[in-house]
Amino acid sequence: MALMGSAFFTFTIAMVMFGFVSSAKFDELFQPYWAMDHFTYEGELVKMKLDNYSGAGFSSKSKYMFGKVTVQIKLVEGDSAGTVTAFYMSSDGPKHHEFDFEFLGNTSGEPYIVQTNVYVNGVGNREQRLNLWFDPTKDFHSYSILWNQRQVVFLVDETPIRVHTNLEHKGIPFPKDQSMGVYSSIWNADDWATQGGRVKTDWSHAPFVASYQGFVVDACECPTTTTAVDNAKRCSSSAEKRYWWDEPMMSELSLHQSHQLLWVKANHMVYDYCEDTARFQVIPVECQHHRH
C-alpha cells in the first residue's frame, strides 16, 4: 500500500510539474491577428509564412494571469538569416509586461539562437541568448512559459532555460498584476537578428515557414470586463479554489530542474545581459540577486 501511495504521489507531482493537459485545436484558443493570407491549415498543423510582402502573427482569444502556456514549433528550415520567429506573452499599454522567446534565423549550417527577454512595467533589456542542443528545424519541440507569483520559467522540452524570480522583497518590480495574451509571429528583422544585422535576409529563399501544433493553455482566464486587481485575486489560490501553480513546490525549481538549468547555462548560453559590462556600466539591480 505504501508503494502504491508513493507511486500515486509521484504521478501527482508529475502532473503538477508538467501540466498534463491535452492540447487544443488552434482556433479554440487562437486567431490570426495579421496577414491572414499568410496562414495555412493542415489538420492540426498551422503554418505561418514570411515573404517579401509580409510576415504573420496570431494571438490568443483570451488573456490570462498565471499558469503555463505551451506550443510545439518547427522552425524555418535552411537559410533563415534575418528572420525572427517569436512566441511570447504580453499585456497591453506602455507599462506592459512581456515574456519572450525569439528564435533568430541563421545561415544554413549554423545553430539557431534562442533569445529570451523579460519586460516589467515597459522595461526590457534583459536578453539572454543560447544555442539549442538540437536542430529545431527538423522536428517539433515544445516551448513553454510557466508564470506564477514567485517566478517566470522558460522551458524547452520541459528543460528550464531561464528563471526570472520574484525579488519584490528587494524592491524590484515583478510582473504579477496584468493579464497577458499569448502570441506568436514571424517577421523580417535583418537589421539586427543575424550576426547583429551583418547577414541580411535572402528573399530568393522565401517563403520562410514556421509550423505549429500542440497548443496548450493551462492558465487562469481573465474576463475583459474584470479589473486587474480583481483578476489578480481571482487567479490566486484561496480557501475556495486551489491552483496548481500556487502549490509550494512550484515556487522554485526542483533539484533536478536546477541541475538542468546549470547544464544549459554552462553548455549553451552565449549571451547574458547580466555579464555585459560594456552595455551596463552598473550591473542591473536584479542581476545582483538573481539566480537566473
Coordinates of N, CA and C in Angstrom, one line a residue, residues 38-273:
H38 N -1.4 34.7 -45.0 CA 0.0 34.0 -44.8 C -0.1 32.8 -43.9
F39 N -1.4 32.3 -43.6 CA -1.6 31.2 -42.8 C -2.0 30.0 -43.7
T40 N -1.6 28.8 -43.4 CA -2.2 27.6 -44.0 C -2.5 26.6 -42.9
Y41 N -3.6 25.8 -43.1 CA -4.0 24.9 -42.1 C -4.0 23.5 -42.7
E42 N -3.3 22.6 -42.0 CA -3.2 21.2 -42.5 C -3.6 20.3 -41.3
G43 N -4.9 20.1 -41.1 CA -5.4 19.3 -40.0 C -5.1 20.1 -38.7
E44 N -4.3 19.4 -37.8 CA -4.0 20.1 -36.5 C -2.8 21.0 -36.6
L45 N -2.2 21.0 -37.9 CA -1.0 21.8 -38.1 C -1.3 23.2 -38.6
V46 N -0.7 24.2 -38.1 CA -0.8 25.6 -38.6 C 0.6 26.1 -39.0
K47 N 0.6 26.7 -40.2 CA 1.8 27.2 -40.7 C 1.7 28.7 -41.0
M48 N 2.7 29.5 -40.6 CA 2.8 30.9 -40.9 C 4.0 31.1 -41.8
K49 N 3.8 32.0 -42.8 CA 5.0 32.3 -43.7 C 5.3 33.8 -43.7
L50 N 6.6 34.0 -44.0 CA 7.2 35.3 -44.2 C 7.7 35.4 -45.6
D51 N 7.2 36.4 -46.4 CA 7.8 36.6 -47.7 C 8.1 38.1 -47.8
N52 N 8.5 38.6 -48.9 CA 8.9 40.0 -49.0 C 7.7 40.9 -49.1
Y53 N 6.5 40.4 -48.9 CA 5.3 41.2 -48.8 C 4.9 41.4 -47.3
S54 N 5.1 40.4 -46.5 CA 4.6 40.4 -45.1 C 5.0 39.3 -44.3
G55 N 5.0 39.4 -43.0 CA 5.1 38.3 -42.1 C 3.7 38.0 -41.7
A56 N 3.6 37.4 -40.5 CA 2.3 37.0 -40.0 C 2.3 36.8 -38.5
G57 N 1.1 36.8 -37.9 CA 1.1 36.6 -36.4 C -0.3 36.1 -36.0
F58 N -0.3 35.4 -34.8 CA -1.6 35.0 -34.2 C -1.6 35.4 -32.7
S59 N -2.8 35.5 -32.2 CA -2.9 35.9 -30.8 C -4.0 35.0 -30.1
S60 N -3.9 34.9 -28.8 CA -4.9 34.1 -28.1 C -6.2 34.9 -28.0
K61 N -7.3 34.2 -28.0 CA -8.6 34.9 -27.9 C -8.9 35.5 -26.6
S62 N -8.2 34.9 -25.5 CA -8.4 35.4 -24.2 C -7.1 35.9 -23.6
K63 N -7.2 36.5 -22.4 CA -6.0 36.9 -21.7 C -6.0 36.1 -20.4
Y64 N -4.8 35.9 -19.8 CA -4.6 35.0 -18.7 C -3.7 35.7 -17.6
M65 N -3.9 35.2 -16.4 CA -3.0 35.6 -15.3 C -2.6 34.4 -14.6
F66 N -1.3 34.0 -14.7 CA -0.7 32.9 -14.1 C -1.1 31.6 -14.8
G67 N -0.2 30.6 -14.8 CA -0.4 29.3 -15.4 C 0.8 28.9 -16.3
K68 N 0.5 28.1 -17.3 CA 1.5 27.6 -18.2 C 0.9 27.6 -19.6
V69 N 1.7 28.1 -20.5 CA 1.3 28.0 -22.0 C 2.4 27.3 -22.7
T70 N 2.0 26.5 -23.7 CA 3.0 25.7 -24.4 C 2.5 25.6 -25.9
V71 N 3.5 25.7 -26.8 CA 3.2 25.4 -28.2 C 4.4 24.6 -28.7
Q72 N 4.1 23.7 -29.7 CA 5.2 23.0 -30.3 C 5.4 23.7 -31.7
I73 N 6.7 24.0 -31.9 CA 7.1 24.7 -33.1 C 8.2 24.0 -33.9
K74 N 8.1 24.0 -35.2 CA 9.2 23.5 -36.1 C 9.6 24.8 -36.8
L75 N 10.8 25.2 -36.6 CA 11.3 26.5 -37.1 C 11.7 26.4 -38.6
V76 N 11.9 27.6 -39.2 CA 12.2 27.7 -40.6 C 13.4 26.9 -40.9
E77 N 13.3 26.1 -42.0 CA 14.5 25.3 -42.4 C 15.4 26.1 -43.4
G78 N 16.6 25.6 -43.5 CA 17.6 26.1 -44.5 C 18.1 27.5 -44.0
D79 N 18.3 28.3 -45.0 CA 18.9 29.7 -44.8 C 17.7 30.6 -44.3
S80 N 17.7 30.8 -43.0 CA 16.6 31.7 -42.4 C 17.2 33.0 -41.8
A81 N 18.4 33.3 -42.3 CA 19.1 34.5 -41.8 C 18.2 35.7 -42.0
G82 N 18.1 36.6 -41.0 CA 17.3 37.8 -41.0 C 15.9 37.7 -40.5
T83 N 15.5 36.4 -40.3 CA 14.1 36.2 -39.8 C 14.1 36.0 -38.3
V84 N 12.9 36.3 -37.7 CA 12.7 36.1 -36.3 C 11.3 35.4 -36.2
T85 N 11.3 34.3 -35.5 CA 10.0 33.6 -35.1 C 9.9 33.8 -33.6
A86 N 8.8 34.4 -33.2 CA 8.6 34.7 -31.8 C 7.4 33.9 -31.2
F87 N 7.5 33.6 -29.9 CA 6.4 33.0 -29.1 C 6.5 33.7 -27.8
Y88 N 5.4 34.4 -27.4 CA 5.6 35.3 -26.2 C 4.2 35.5 -25.6
M89 N 4.3 36.1 -24.4 CA 3.1 36.6 -23.6 C 3.3 38.0 -23.4
S90 N 2.2 38.8 -23.5 CA 2.4 40.2 -23.3 C 1.0 40.8 -22.8
S91 N 1.1 41.8 -22.0 CA 0.0 42.6 -21.6 C 0.0 43.9 -22.5
D92 N -1.0 44.8 -22.2 CA -1.2 45.9 -23.1 C -0.6 47.2 -22.4
G93 N -0.4 48.2 -23.3 CA -0.1 49.5 -22.7 C 1.4 49.8 -22.6
P94 N 1.8 51.0 -22.4 CA 3.2 51.4 -22.3 C 3.9 50.8 -21.1
K95 N 3.2 50.5 -20.1 CA 3.8 49.9 -18.9 C 3.6 48.3 -18.9
H96 N 3.7 47.8 -20.0 CA 3.3 46.4 -20.2 C 4.3 45.4 -19.6
H97 N 3.9 44.2 -19.3 CA 4.8 43.1 -19.0 C 4.9 42.2 -20.3
E98 N 6.0 41.5 -20.4 CA 6.2 40.6 -21.6 C 7.2 39.6 -21.3
F99 N 7.0 38.3 -21.8 CA 7.9 37.2 -21.7 C 8.1 36.7 -23.1
D100 N 9.4 36.8 -23.6 CA 9.7 36.5 -25.0 C 10.5 35.3 -25.2
F101 N 10.1 34.4 -26.1 CA 11.0 33.5 -26.9 C 11.2 34.2 -28.3
E102 N 12.4 34.4 -28.7 CA 12.7 34.9 -30.0 C 13.7 34.0 -30.7
F103 N 13.3 33.3 -31.8 CA 14.2 32.4 -32.5 C 14.9 33.2 -33.6
L104 N 16.2 33.4 -33.5 CA 16.9 34.2 -34.5 C 17.4 33.3 -35.6
G105 N 17.0 33.7 -36.8 CA 17.4 32.9 -38.0 C 18.9 32.9 -38.3
N106 N 19.3 32.0 -39.1 CA 20.7 31.8 -39.3 C 21.0 31.4 -40.8
T107 N 22.3 31.5 -41.2 CA 22.6 30.9 -42.5 C 22.7 29.4 -42.3
S108 N 22.6 28.7 -43.4 CA 22.5 27.2 -43.3 C 23.7 26.6 -42.6
G109 N 23.5 25.7 -41.7 CA 24.5 25.0 -41.1 C 24.9 25.6 -39.7
E110 N 24.5 26.8 -39.4 CA 24.8 27.4 -38.1 C 23.7 27.1 -37.1
P111 N 24.0 27.0 -35.8 CA 22.9 26.7 -34.9 C 21.9 27.9 -34.7
Y112 N 20.7 27.5 -34.5 CA 19.7 28.5 -34.2 C 20.0 29.1 -32.9
I113 N 19.8 30.4 -32.7 CA 19.9 31.1 -31.4 C 18.6 31.4 -30.9
V114 N 18.3 31.1 -29.6 CA 17.1 31.5 -28.9 C 17.4 32.6 -28.0
Q115 N 16.7 33.7 -28.2 CA 16.8 34.9 -27.3 C 15.6 34.9 -26.4
T116 N 15.8 35.1 -25.1 CA 14.6 35.3 -24.2 C 14.8 36.7 -23.6
N117 N 13.7 37.2 -23.2 CA 13.6 38.6 -22.7 C 12.5 38.7 -21.7
V118 N 12.6 39.6 -20.7 CA 11.5 39.8 -19.8 C 11.3 41.3 -19.7
Y119 N 10.1 41.8 -19.9 CA 9.8 43.2 -19.7 C 8.9 43.3 -18.5
V120 N 9.2 44.3 -17.7 CA 8.4 44.6 -16.5 C 8.1 46.1 -16.5
N121 N 6.8 46.4 -16.4 CA 6.4 47.8 -16.5 C 7.0 48.6 -17.7
G122 N 7.1 47.9 -18.8 CA 7.5 48.5 -20.1 C 9.0 48.5 -20.3
V123 N 9.8 48.0 -19.3 CA 11.2 48.0 -19.4 C 11.7 46.6 -19.7
G124 N 12.5 46.4 -20.8 CA 13.1 45.1 -21.1 C 14.6 45.2 -20.9
N125 N 15.3 45.0 -22.0 CA 16.8 45.0 -21.9 C 17.3 43.9 -21.0
R126 N 16.6 42.7 -20.9 CA 17.1 41.6 -20.1 C 17.3 40.4 -21.0
E127 N 18.0 40.6 -22.1 CA 18.2 39.5 -23.0 C 19.2 38.4 -22.6
Q128 N 18.8 37.2 -22.8 CA 19.8 36.1 -22.7 C 19.7 35.3 -24.1
R129 N 20.8 34.8 -24.5 CA 20.8 34.0 -25.8 C 21.5 32.7 -25.5
L130 N 21.0 31.7 -26.2 CA 21.6 30.4 -26.1 C 21.4 29.6 -27.4
N131 N 22.3 28.7 -27.7 CA 22.2 27.7 -28.8 C 21.4 26.5 -28.3
L132 N 20.5 26.1 -29.1 CA 19.8 24.8 -28.7 C 20.6 23.6 -28.9
W133 N 20.3 22.6 -28.2 CA 21.1 21.3 -28.2 C 20.5 20.3 -29.2
F134 N 19.7 20.8 -30.1 CA 19.1 20.0 -31.2 C 18.8 20.9 -32.4
D135 N 18.5 20.4 -33.5 CA 18.2 21.1 -34.7 C 16.6 21.4 -34.6
P136 N 16.2 22.6 -34.4 CA 14.8 22.9 -34.2 C 14.0 23.0 -35.5
T137 N 14.7 22.8 -36.6 CA 14.0 22.9 -37.9 C 13.6 21.5 -38.4
K138 N 14.1 20.4 -37.8 CA 13.9 19.1 -38.2 C 12.6 18.4 -37.6
D139 N 12.3 18.8 -36.4 CA 11.2 18.2 -35.7 C 10.5 19.3 -34.9
F140 N 9.3 19.0 -34.4 CA 8.6 19.8 -33.5 C 9.2 19.7 -32.1
H141 N 9.4 20.8 -31.4 CA 9.8 20.8 -30.0 C 8.9 21.7 -29.2
S142 N 8.7 21.4 -27.9 CA 7.8 22.2 -27.1 C 8.5 23.4 -26.4
Y143 N 7.9 24.5 -26.5 CA 8.4 25.8 -25.8 C 7.3 26.3 -24.9
S144 N 7.6 26.5 -23.6 CA 6.7 26.8 -22.6 C 7.1 28.0 -21.8
I145 N 6.1 28.7 -21.3 CA 6.3 29.7 -20.3 C 5.4 29.4 -19.1
L146 N 6.0 29.2 -17.9 CA 5.3 29.0 -16.7 C 5.4 30.3 -15.9
W147 N 4.3 30.7 -15.4 CA 4.2 32.0 -14.7 C 3.3 31.9 -13.4
N148 N 3.9 32.2 -12.3 CA 3.2 32.3 -11.1 C 3.7 33.5 -10.3
Q149 N 3.2 33.7 -9.1 CA 3.6 34.9 -8.3 C 5.0 34.8 -7.8
R150 N 5.7 33.7 -7.9 CA 7.0 33.6 -7.4 C 8.1 33.6 -8.5
Q151 N 7.8 33.1 -9.7 CA 8.8 33.0 -10.8 C 8.1 32.9 -12.2
V152 N 9.0 33.3 -13.1 CA 8.7 33.0 -14.5 C 9.7 32.1 -15.0
V153 N 9.3 30.9 -15.6 CA 10.3 29.9 -16.1 C 10.0 29.7 -17.6
F154 N 11.1 29.8 -18.3 CA 11.1 29.5 -19.8 C 11.6 28.0 -19.9
L155 N 10.9 27.2 -20.6 CA 11.2 25.8 -20.8 C 11.3 25.4 -22.2
V156 N 12.2 24.5 -22.6 CA 12.3 23.9 -23.9 C 12.3 22.4 -23.7
D157 N 11.2 21.8 -24.2 CA 11.0 20.3 -24.0 C 11.1 20.0 -22.5
E158 N 10.5 20.9 -21.7 CA 10.4 20.8 -20.2 C 11.7 21.0 -19.5
T159 N 12.7 21.3 -20.2 CA 14.0 21.7 -19.6 C 14.0 23.2 -19.4
P160 N 14.2 23.7 -18.1 CA 14.2 25.1 -17.9 C 15.5 25.7 -18.5
I161 N 15.3 26.8 -19.2 CA 16.5 27.5 -19.8 C 16.7 28.9 -19.1
R162 N 15.7 29.3 -18.4 CA 15.8 30.6 -17.7 C 14.7 30.7 -16.6
V163 N 15.1 31.4 -15.5 CA 14.2 31.7 -14.4 C 14.3 33.1 -14.1
H164 N 13.1 33.8 -14.0 CA 13.1 35.2 -13.5 C 12.3 35.2 -12.2
T165 N 13.0 35.4 -11.1 CA 12.5 35.2 -9.8 C 11.8 36.5 -9.3
N166 N 10.8 36.3 -8.5 CA 10.2 37.5 -7.8 C 11.1 38.0 -6.7
L167 N 11.6 39.2 -6.9 CA 12.5 39.8 -5.9 C 11.9 41.1 -5.3
E168 N 10.6 41.1 -5.2 CA 9.9 42.3 -4.7 C 10.4 42.7 -3.3
H169 N 10.8 41.7 -2.5 CA 11.3 41.9 -1.2 C 12.6 42.7 -1.2
K170 N 13.2 42.8 -2.4 CA 14.5 43.6 -2.6 C 14.1 44.9 -3.3
G171 N 12.8 45.2 -3.4 CA 12.4 46.4 -4.1 C 12.4 46.4 -5.6
I172 N 12.4 45.2 -6.2 CA 12.5 45.0 -7.6 C 11.1 44.6 -8.1
P173 N 10.5 45.4 -9.0 CA 9.1 45.0 -9.5 C 9.1 43.6 -10.2
F174 N 8.0 43.0 -10.0 CA 7.8 41.7 -10.6 C 6.4 41.7 -11.3
P175 N 6.3 41.0 -12.5 CA 5.1 41.1 -13.3 C 4.0 40.1 -12.7
K176 N 3.1 40.7 -12.0 CA 2.0 39.8 -11.4 C 0.7 40.6 -11.3
D177 N 0.6 41.7 -12.0 CA -0.6 42.5 -11.8 C -1.4 42.8 -13.1
Q178 N -0.9 42.2 -14.2 CA -1.6 42.5 -15.5 C -1.8 41.1 -16.2
S179 N -3.1 41.0 -16.8 CA -3.3 39.8 -17.6 C -2.6 39.9 -18.9
M180 N -2.3 38.8 -19.5 CA -1.4 38.7 -20.6 C -2.0 37.9 -21.7
G181 N -1.9 38.3 -23.0 CA -2.3 37.5 -24.1 C -1.1 36.6 -24.5
V182 N -1.4 35.6 -25.3 CA -0.3 34.7 -25.8 C -0.2 34.9 -27.3
Y183 N 1.0 35.1 -27.8 CA 1.2 35.5 -29.2 C 2.3 34.7 -29.9
S184 N 2.3 34.7 -31.2 CA 3.4 34.2 -32.0 C 3.4 35.0 -33.3
S185 N 4.6 35.2 -33.8 CA 4.7 36.0 -35.1 C 6.0 35.6 -35.8
I186 N 6.1 35.8 -37.1 CA 7.3 35.7 -37.9 C 7.4 36.9 -38.7
W187 N 8.6 37.5 -38.7 CA 8.8 38.8 -39.4 C 10.3 38.9 -39.8
N188 N 10.5 39.9 -40.6 CA 11.9 40.2 -41.1 C 12.6 41.2 -40.1
A189 N 13.7 40.8 -39.6 CA 14.4 41.6 -38.6 C 15.9 41.6 -39.0
D190 N 16.2 41.7 -40.3 CA 17.6 41.6 -40.7 C 18.5 42.8 -40.4
D191 N 17.9 43.8 -39.7 CA 18.7 44.9 -39.2 C 19.4 44.5 -37.9
W192 N 19.0 43.4 -37.3 CA 19.7 43.0 -36.1 C 19.7 41.5 -35.8
A193 N 18.9 40.7 -36.4 CA 18.7 39.4 -35.9 C 19.8 38.4 -36.2
T194 N 20.5 38.5 -37.3 CA 21.6 37.5 -37.6 C 23.0 38.2 -37.6
Q195 N 23.8 37.8 -36.7 CA 25.2 38.4 -36.5 C 25.1 39.9 -36.5
G196 N 24.1 40.4 -35.6 CA 24.0 41.8 -35.4 C 23.6 42.6 -36.6
G197 N 22.9 41.9 -37.5 CA 22.4 42.6 -38.7 C 23.4 42.6 -39.9
R198 N 24.5 41.9 -39.7 CA 25.5 41.8 -40.8 C 25.0 40.9 -41.9
V199 N 24.2 39.9 -41.6 CA 23.7 39.0 -42.6 C 22.3 39.3 -42.8
K200 N 21.9 39.6 -44.1 CA 20.6 40.1 -44.4 C 19.8 38.9 -44.9
T201 N 18.5 39.1 -45.0 CA 17.5 38.1 -45.5 C 17.7 37.9 -47.0
D202 N 17.8 36.7 -47.4 CA 17.9 36.3 -48.8 C 16.5 35.9 -49.3
W203 N 15.9 36.9 -50.0 CA 14.5 36.7 -50.3 C 14.3 35.6 -51.4
S204 N 15.4 35.2 -52.0 CA 15.3 34.1 -53.0 C 14.9 32.8 -52.3
H205 N 15.1 32.7 -51.0 CA 14.7 31.5 -50.2 C 13.3 31.6 -49.7
A206 N 12.6 32.7 -49.9 CA 11.3 32.8 -49.4 C 10.3 31.9 -50.2
P207 N 9.2 31.5 -49.6 CA 8.7 31.9 -48.3 C 9.4 31.2 -47.1
F208 N 9.6 31.9 -46.0 CA 10.1 31.2 -44.8 C 8.9 30.8 -44.0
V209 N 8.9 29.5 -43.6 CA 7.7 28.9 -43.0 C 8.0 28.4 -41.6
A210 N 7.2 28.8 -40.6 CA 7.3 28.2 -39.3 C 6.0 27.4 -39.1
S211 N 6.1 26.2 -38.5 CA 5.0 25.3 -38.3 C 4.7 25.1 -36.8
Y212 N 3.4 25.0 -36.5 CA 2.9 24.9 -35.1 C 1.9 23.8 -34.9
Q213 N 2.0 23.2 -33.7 CA 1.0 22.2 -33.3 C 1.0 22.2 -31.8
G214 N 0.1 21.3 -31.2 CA 0.2 21.1 -29.7 C 0.0 22.4 -28.9
F215 N -1.1 23.0 -29.1 CA -1.4 24.3 -28.4 C -2.0 23.9 -27.0
V216 N -1.4 24.4 -26.0 CA -1.9 24.1 -24.6 C -1.8 25.4 -23.8
V217 N -2.9 25.8 -23.2 CA -3.0 26.9 -22.3 C -3.7 26.3 -21.0
D218 N -2.9 26.2 -20.0 CA -3.4 25.8 -18.7 C -3.2 26.9 -17.7
A219 N -4.1 27.9 -17.7 CA -3.9 29.2 -17.1 C -5.2 29.7 -16.6
C220 N -5.2 30.8 -15.9 CA -6.4 31.4 -15.4 C -6.9 32.5 -16.3
E221 N -8.0 32.2 -16.9 CA -8.6 33.1 -18.0 C -9.2 34.3 -17.3
C222 N -8.9 35.5 -17.9 CA -9.3 36.8 -17.3 C -10.4 37.4 -18.2
P223 N -11.6 37.6 -17.7 CA -12.6 38.4 -18.5 C -12.1 39.8 -18.8
T224 N -12.5 40.3 -20.0 CA -12.0 41.6 -20.3 C -12.7 42.7 -19.5
T225 N -13.9 42.4 -18.9 CA -14.6 43.4 -18.1 C -14.1 43.4 -16.7
T226 N -13.2 42.6 -16.3 CA -12.8 42.5 -14.9 C -11.5 43.3 -14.7
T227 N -11.4 44.1 -13.6 CA -10.3 44.9 -13.3 C -9.1 44.1 -13.0
A228 N -7.9 44.7 -13.1 CA -6.6 44.0 -12.9 C -6.6 43.5 -11.4
V229 N -7.0 44.3 -10.5 CA -7.0 43.9 -9.1 C -7.9 42.7 -8.9
D230 N -9.1 42.7 -9.4 CA -10.0 41.6 -9.3 C -9.4 40.3 -10.0
N231 N -8.8 40.5 -11.1 CA -8.2 39.3 -11.8 C -7.1 38.7 -11.0
A232 N -6.3 39.6 -10.4 CA -5.2 39.1 -9.5 C -5.7 38.2 -8.4
K233 N -6.8 38.7 -7.8 CA -7.5 38.0 -6.7 C -8.1 36.6 -7.2
R234 N -8.8 36.7 -8.3 CA -9.5 35.6 -8.9 C -8.5 34.5 -9.3
C235 N -7.3 34.9 -9.8 CA -6.4 33.9 -10.3 C -5.3 33.5 -9.3
S236 N -5.5 33.8 -8.0 CA -4.7 33.4 -7.0 C -5.5 32.4 -6.1
S237 N -4.8 31.5 -5.5 CA -5.4 30.5 -4.7 C -6.1 31.1 -3.5
S238 N -7.2 30.5 -3.1 CA -7.9 31.0 -1.9 C -8.5 29.7 -1.2
A239 N -9.3 30.0 -0.2 CA -9.9 28.8 0.6 C -10.9 28.1 -0.3
E240 N -11.4 28.8 -1.3 CA -12.4 28.1 -2.2 C -11.8 27.4 -3.4
K241 N -10.6 28.0 -3.8 CA -10.0 27.5 -5.1 C -8.5 27.4 -4.9
R242 N -8.0 26.2 -5.3 CA -6.5 26.0 -5.3 C -6.1 25.8 -6.7
Y243 N -5.1 26.6 -7.1 CA -4.5 26.5 -8.4 C -3.1 25.7 -8.3
W244 N -2.9 24.9 -9.2 CA -1.6 24.1 -9.2 C -0.4 24.9 -9.2
W245 N -0.4 26.1 -9.9 CA 0.8 26.9 -9.9 C 1.1 27.6 -8.6
D246 N 0.1 27.6 -7.7 CA 0.4 28.2 -6.4 C 0.9 27.2 -5.3
E247 N 1.0 25.9 -5.7 CA 1.5 24.9 -4.8 C 2.9 25.2 -4.4
P248 N 3.3 24.9 -3.2 CA 4.6 25.3 -2.7 C 5.8 24.8 -3.6
M249 N 5.6 23.6 -4.2 CA 6.6 23.0 -5.0 C 6.8 23.8 -6.3
M250 N 5.9 24.7 -6.6 CA 6.0 25.5 -7.9 C 6.7 26.8 -7.6
S251 N 7.1 27.1 -6.4 CA 7.6 28.4 -6.1 C 9.1 28.5 -6.5
E252 N 9.7 27.3 -6.8 CA 11.1 27.4 -7.2 C 11.3 26.1 -8.0
L253 N 12.5 26.0 -8.7 CA 12.8 24.8 -9.5 C 13.1 23.6 -8.5
S254 N 12.8 22.4 -9.0 CA 13.2 21.2 -8.3 C 14.7 21.1 -8.4
L255 N 15.3 20.2 -7.6 CA 16.7 20.0 -7.7 C 17.1 19.5 -9.0
H256 N 16.3 18.6 -9.6 CA 16.6 18.1 -11.0 C 16.6 19.3 -12.0
Q257 N 15.6 20.1 -11.9 CA 15.4 21.3 -12.8 C 16.6 22.2 -12.6
S258 N 17.0 22.4 -11.4 CA 18.2 23.3 -11.1 C 19.4 22.8 -11.8
H259 N 19.6 21.5 -11.7 CA 20.8 20.9 -12.4 C 20.6 21.1 -13.9
Q260 N 19.4 20.9 -14.5 CA 19.2 21.1 -15.9 C 19.6 22.5 -16.3
L261 N 19.1 23.5 -15.5 CA 19.4 24.9 -15.8 C 20.9 25.2 -15.8
L262 N 21.6 24.6 -14.8 CA 23.0 24.8 -14.8 C 23.7 24.2 -16.0
W263 N 23.2 23.1 -16.4 CA 23.8 22.5 -17.6 C 23.6 23.3 -18.9
V264 N 22.4 23.9 -19.0 CA 22.1 24.8 -20.1 C 23.0 26.0 -20.1
K265 N 23.1 26.6 -19.0 CA 23.9 27.8 -18.9 C 25.4 27.5 -19.2
A266 N 25.9 26.4 -18.7 CA 27.3 26.0 -18.8 C 27.6 25.7 -20.3
N267 N 26.7 25.0 -21.0 CA 27.0 24.4 -22.3 C 26.4 25.2 -23.5
H268 N 25.4 26.0 -23.2 CA 24.7 26.5 -24.4 C 24.4 28.0 -24.3
M269 N 24.6 28.7 -23.2 CA 24.4 30.1 -23.2 C 25.5 30.9 -23.9
V270 N 25.2 31.8 -24.8 CA 26.2 32.6 -25.5 C 26.1 34.1 -25.2
Y271 N 25.1 34.5 -24.5 CA 25.0 35.9 -24.1 C 24.1 36.0 -22.9
D272 N 24.5 36.8 -21.9 CA 23.7 37.1 -20.7 C 23.9 38.6 -20.4
Y273 N 22.8 39.3 -20.4 CA 22.8 40.8 -20.2 C 23.5 41.1 -18.8

